[in-house]
Amino acid sequence: MSGRAPLRLAMVGGGPGSFIGPVHRMAAELDGRIRLAAGVFSRDPEKNARAAADWGVAPDRVYPDHHAMIAAERARPDGVDLVSVVTPNHLHFDVSAAALRGGLHVISDKPATLNLAQAVDLADIVAASGKLYGLTYTYTGYPMVREAREIVARGDLGAVRKVVVEYSQGWLSRPLEREDNKQASWRSDPSQSGVGGCIGDIGVHAFNIAEFITGKRVERLCADVAAVVPGRHLDDDCNVLLRFEGGARGVLVASQISAGARNGLKISVYGETGGLTWGHEDPNVLTLDWLDGPSQVLHAGSAYLGAGARAVTRLPTGHPEGFIEAFANIYRDFADAIEGRDAGFVPDIGAGVRGMTFVERAVAASRDDAGWVSLQGEGR
Ligand SMILES: NC(=O)c1ccc[n+]([C@@H]2O[C@H](COP(=O)([O-])OP(=O)(O)OC[C@H]3O[C@@H](n4cnc5c(N)ncnc54)[C@H](O)[C@@H]3O)[C@@H](O)[C@H]2O)c1
């Protein structure tokens, strides 16, 4: 524990019926380091007030929009320290930029912005603000993902040669956006989602975890990004070949029309002497397979794991931790960073620019049938 009063958090988005806002609230508050104190939870005043009441936010700290919130909170002696951004994508830039310019730290959900130009602008705003910006690439918060990164960095597998990352969901197999499903409708509307549908929604997670675990940047890609459901305005199925710095090759599959799949993020990294595999639907194990030896299954919470994994495990082995705890690990690292301690592994605006570069180049390359294209040029 920090020994200090909890940091005060404002949330933008996360109203009744939303998906990820409530997860952020639970995760932020899990370790007692951060408390929700203010917010704009919905554009609908009744839902805005209801969310605040449910979450114990004082009525005078619920605001009609984020500009009013930032101005009022700045004027309070007990004003908020940080803002979390959990709206649809088209608002991420405006809320993040206003909060940073208002002297507040920002923790945003992905993708960082609506498009690459905004992400590049936001990187400049972060740098000029002197404030911290974190991005909730959730899967980097899992202990066994951090263990995987440590294993690769230590060279246990030898040089990385091959990466296979798959993120398969099936929930958009039907045109739910035409059936009054709010989450489906903004995700398939370019003005709210950006140029990417599935690729911006879950493809960026797959891309980020591949770079995170390997510690290597993707230099080039060859993409086939398509809308499979007739009439859909944005992609729902993505098949991408990757070429990493150092020569490793990879395959990235992201799909929301893999009927029957739930939240199937899975990654395998193969080196010269063995490979590792981690899957989100069984997140507390990491499998190692060796060319010349028996396989091993590592379990979260075990004393034999590295310091990075042990630092983000709250329970003894055999007591499952999951999605909320992974989010909480990112929030706890972010609280550490705000309080001047080691920032852990909070993905930053550089990871946001990388994600947006991936989305825009893959979509454009696929549309233009351009074959292999570079991902260089926006590196931060
Ligand atoms: N990291 C992850 O694993 C993960 C998972 C799901 C979603 N996300 C991201 O989180 C964001 C939200 O996704 P979701 O699935 O929760 O969407 P959602 O549609 O369930 O919720 C969006 C919320 O934002 C509110 N909102 C919309 N406009 C607003 C405004 N102007 N001011 C205040 N609130 C406003 C809506 O009322 C709603 O409560 C997206 O950017 C998405 O990509 C990330």
Short mmCIF file of C-alpha atoms in Angstrom, two decimals, residues 52-239:
data_model
loop_
_atom_site.label_atom_id
_atom_site.label_comp_id
_atom_site.label_asym_id
_atom_site.label_seq_id
_atom_site.Cartn_x
_atom_site.Cartn_y
_atom_site.Cartn_z
CA ALA A 52 -23.22 8.06 -10.26
CA ALA A 53 -25.72 7.02 -7.59
CA ASP A 54 -24.94 3.32 -8.11
CA TRP A 55 -21.22 3.98 -7.85
CA GLY A 56 -21.28 6.37 -4.88
CA VAL A 57 -20.27 9.50 -6.80
CA ALA A 58 -21.56 12.73 -5.22
CA PRO A 59 -24.33 14.38 -7.29
CA ASP A 60 -22.35 17.63 -7.60
CA ARG A 61 -19.52 15.72 -9.29
CA VAL A 62 -21.58 14.30 -12.13
CA TYR A 63 -21.22 16.52 -15.18
CA PRO A 64 -23.01 16.97 -18.51
CA ASP A 65 -19.78 16.75 -20.54
CA HIS A 66 -16.05 16.35 -20.08
CA HIS A 67 -15.21 20.02 -20.65
CA ALA A 68 -17.47 21.06 -17.77
CA MET A 69 -16.02 18.25 -15.67
CA ILE A 70 -12.39 19.20 -16.24
CA ALA A 71 -13.05 22.90 -15.52
CA ALA A 72 -15.00 22.20 -12.33
CA GLU A 73 -12.62 19.55 -11.03
CA ARG A 74 -9.60 21.80 -11.60
CA ALA A 75 -11.24 24.43 -9.42
CA ARG A 76 -11.83 22.06 -6.49
CA PRO A 77 -9.22 21.56 -3.77
CA ASP A 78 -10.13 17.87 -3.85
CA GLY A 79 -10.29 17.71 -7.67
CA VAL A 80 -9.51 14.51 -9.52
CA ASP A 81 -5.96 13.39 -10.37
CA LEU A 82 -6.71 11.24 -13.39
CA VAL A 83 -9.37 10.58 -16.02
CA SER A 84 -10.30 7.23 -17.52
CA VAL A 85 -11.69 7.24 -21.05
CA VAL A 86 -14.15 4.42 -21.71
CA THR A 87 -16.36 5.86 -24.45
CA PRO A 88 -16.60 4.66 -28.05
CA ASN A 89 -13.44 5.38 -30.03
CA HIS A 90 -14.39 8.69 -31.68
CA LEU A 91 -14.27 10.51 -28.32
CA HIS A 92 -10.94 9.17 -27.09
CA PHE A 93 -8.80 11.94 -28.60
CA ASP A 94 -10.93 14.87 -27.52
CA VAL A 95 -11.38 13.67 -23.93
CA SER A 96 -7.72 12.65 -23.55
CA ALA A 97 -6.39 15.89 -25.04
CA ALA A 98 -8.69 18.07 -22.91
CA ALA A 99 -7.78 16.21 -19.72
CA LEU A 100 -4.02 16.36 -20.39
CA ARG A 101 -4.23 20.06 -21.22
CA GLY A 102 -6.23 20.49 -18.02
CA GLY A 103 -3.35 19.05 -16.02
CA LEU A 104 -4.80 15.56 -15.47
CA HIS A 105 -3.29 12.14 -16.08
CA VAL A 106 -5.17 9.97 -18.57
CA ILE A 107 -5.80 6.25 -18.72
CA SER A 108 -7.69 5.40 -21.90
CA ASP A 109 -9.11 2.29 -23.38
CA LYS A 110 -7.93 1.23 -26.81
CA PRO A 111 -7.67 2.04 -29.61
CA ALA A 112 -5.91 5.24 -28.54
CA THR A 113 -7.80 7.39 -31.04
CA LEU A 114 -10.08 7.32 -34.06
CA ASN A 115 -7.19 7.50 -36.52
CA LEU A 116 -3.41 7.62 -36.80
CA ALA A 117 -3.17 11.40 -37.27
CA GLN A 118 -4.96 11.90 -33.95
CA ALA A 119 -2.65 9.41 -32.23
CA VAL A 120 0.42 11.27 -33.48
CA ASP A 121 -1.09 14.57 -32.28
CA LEU A 122 -1.93 13.01 -28.94
CA ALA A 123 1.68 11.87 -28.51
CA ASP A 124 2.75 15.52 -28.84
CA ILE A 125 0.09 16.62 -26.37
CA VAL A 126 1.21 13.99 -23.86
CA ALA A 127 4.82 15.14 -24.21
CA ALA A 128 3.92 18.81 -23.78
CA SER A 129 1.60 18.18 -20.82
CA GLY A 130 4.13 16.62 -18.46
CA LYS A 131 1.30 14.27 -17.44
CA LEU A 132 1.10 10.50 -17.79
CA TYR A 133 -0.92 8.65 -20.40
CA GLY A 134 -1.68 4.93 -20.12
CA LEU A 135 -3.54 2.63 -22.47
CA THR A 136 -5.45 -0.41 -21.23
CA TYR A 137 -4.17 -3.14 -23.48
CA THR A 138 -5.71 -5.49 -20.95
CA TYR A 139 -3.85 -8.64 -21.82
CA THR A 140 -0.46 -7.18 -20.88
CA GLY A 141 -1.78 -7.17 -17.30
CA TYR A 142 -1.91 -10.96 -16.99
CA PRO A 143 0.84 -12.57 -14.89
CA MET A 144 1.48 -15.36 -17.39
CA VAL A 145 1.78 -12.88 -20.26
CA ARG A 146 4.43 -11.03 -18.28
CA GLU A 147 6.11 -14.37 -17.57
CA ALA A 148 6.07 -15.17 -21.29
CA ARG A 149 7.75 -11.84 -22.04
CA GLU A 150 10.42 -12.58 -19.43
CA ILE A 151 11.06 -16.08 -20.84
CA VAL A 152 11.54 -14.72 -24.36
CA ALA A 153 13.73 -11.82 -23.16
CA ARG A 154 15.95 -14.26 -21.20
CA GLY A 155 16.53 -16.23 -24.39
CA ASP A 156 15.14 -19.53 -23.04
CA LEU A 157 13.56 -20.34 -26.41
CA GLY A 158 16.55 -19.20 -28.47
CA ALA A 159 16.01 -16.57 -31.14
CA VAL A 160 12.34 -16.06 -31.96
CA ARG A 161 11.45 -17.44 -35.39
CA LYS A 162 7.68 -17.66 -35.53
CA VAL A 163 4.66 -16.03 -33.88
CA VAL A 164 1.08 -17.22 -34.26
CA VAL A 165 -1.52 -14.98 -32.64
CA GLU A 166 -5.25 -15.50 -32.96
CA TYR A 167 -8.13 -13.47 -31.53
CA SER A 168 -11.39 -15.14 -32.50
CA GLN A 169 -14.87 -14.04 -31.46
CA GLY A 170 -18.19 -15.03 -32.97
CA TRP A 171 -20.63 -12.45 -31.61
CA LEU A 172 -20.83 -10.44 -34.85
CA SER A 173 -21.65 -13.47 -37.00
CA ARG A 174 -25.08 -11.89 -37.48
CA PRO A 175 -25.71 -8.19 -38.31
CA LEU A 176 -26.44 -7.19 -34.71
CA GLU A 177 -25.78 -3.55 -35.64
CA ARG A 178 -29.16 -3.62 -37.41
CA GLU A 179 -30.90 -5.11 -34.36
CA ASP A 180 -30.49 -2.20 -31.94
CA ASN A 181 -27.40 -3.65 -30.29
CA LYS A 182 -25.53 -0.53 -29.15
CA GLN A 183 -22.13 -2.16 -28.83
CA ALA A 184 -22.41 -3.62 -32.34
CA SER A 185 -23.74 -0.41 -33.88
CA TRP A 186 -20.95 1.96 -32.91
CA ARG A 187 -18.35 -0.72 -33.64
CA SER A 188 -19.57 -1.00 -37.25
CA ASP A 189 -19.97 2.76 -37.81
CA PRO A 190 -16.81 4.35 -39.29
CA SER A 191 -17.61 7.73 -37.73
CA GLN A 192 -17.46 6.21 -34.24
CA SER A 193 -15.11 3.25 -34.68
CA GLY A 194 -12.58 4.58 -37.24
CA VAL A 195 -11.39 2.86 -40.42
CA GLY A 196 -11.08 -0.42 -38.57
CA GLY A 197 -13.91 -2.61 -37.30
CA CYS A 198 -12.66 -5.92 -35.91
CA ILE A 199 -9.06 -4.92 -36.56
CA GLY A 200 -9.37 -1.83 -34.35
CA ASP A 201 -11.51 -3.57 -31.77
CA ILE A 202 -9.55 -6.77 -31.15
CA GLY A 203 -6.85 -6.92 -33.84
CA VAL A 204 -4.95 -4.22 -31.95
CA HIS A 205 -4.91 -6.42 -28.84
CA ALA A 206 -3.41 -9.29 -30.85
CA PHE A 207 -0.85 -6.96 -32.43
CA ASN A 208 0.07 -5.43 -29.07
CA ILE A 209 0.48 -8.75 -27.25
CA ALA A 210 2.68 -10.10 -30.07
CA GLU A 211 5.02 -7.10 -29.77
CA PHE A 212 4.82 -7.18 -25.96
CA ILE A 213 5.76 -10.85 -25.52
CA THR A 214 8.42 -10.97 -28.22
CA GLY A 215 9.87 -7.54 -27.36
CA LYS A 216 10.16 -7.05 -31.12
CA ARG A 217 8.45 -4.60 -33.43
CA VAL A 218 6.56 -5.69 -36.47
CA GLU A 219 8.31 -4.09 -39.45
CA ARG A 220 6.08 -5.19 -42.33
CA LEU A 221 2.70 -6.76 -42.91
CA CYS A 222 0.56 -8.25 -45.66
CA ALA A 223 -3.14 -7.97 -44.87
CA ASP A 224 -6.45 -9.41 -45.99
CA VAL A 225 -9.10 -7.48 -44.04
CA ALA A 226 -12.74 -7.98 -45.01
CA ALA A 227 -16.38 -7.51 -44.09
CA VAL A 228 -17.89 -10.99 -44.32
CA VAL A 229 -21.43 -10.21 -43.14
CA PRO A 230 -23.24 -8.62 -46.11
CA GLY A 231 -23.93 -4.90 -45.74
CA ARG A 232 -21.51 -4.38 -42.85
CA HIS A 233 -19.59 -1.10 -43.19
CA LEU A 234 -16.36 -2.18 -41.48
CA ASP A 235 -14.23 -5.32 -41.41
CA ASP A 236 -15.22 -8.28 -39.29
CA ASP A 237 -12.49 -10.74 -40.33
CA CYS A 238 -8.72 -10.07 -40.58
CA ASN A 239 -5.88 -12.31 -41.72
#
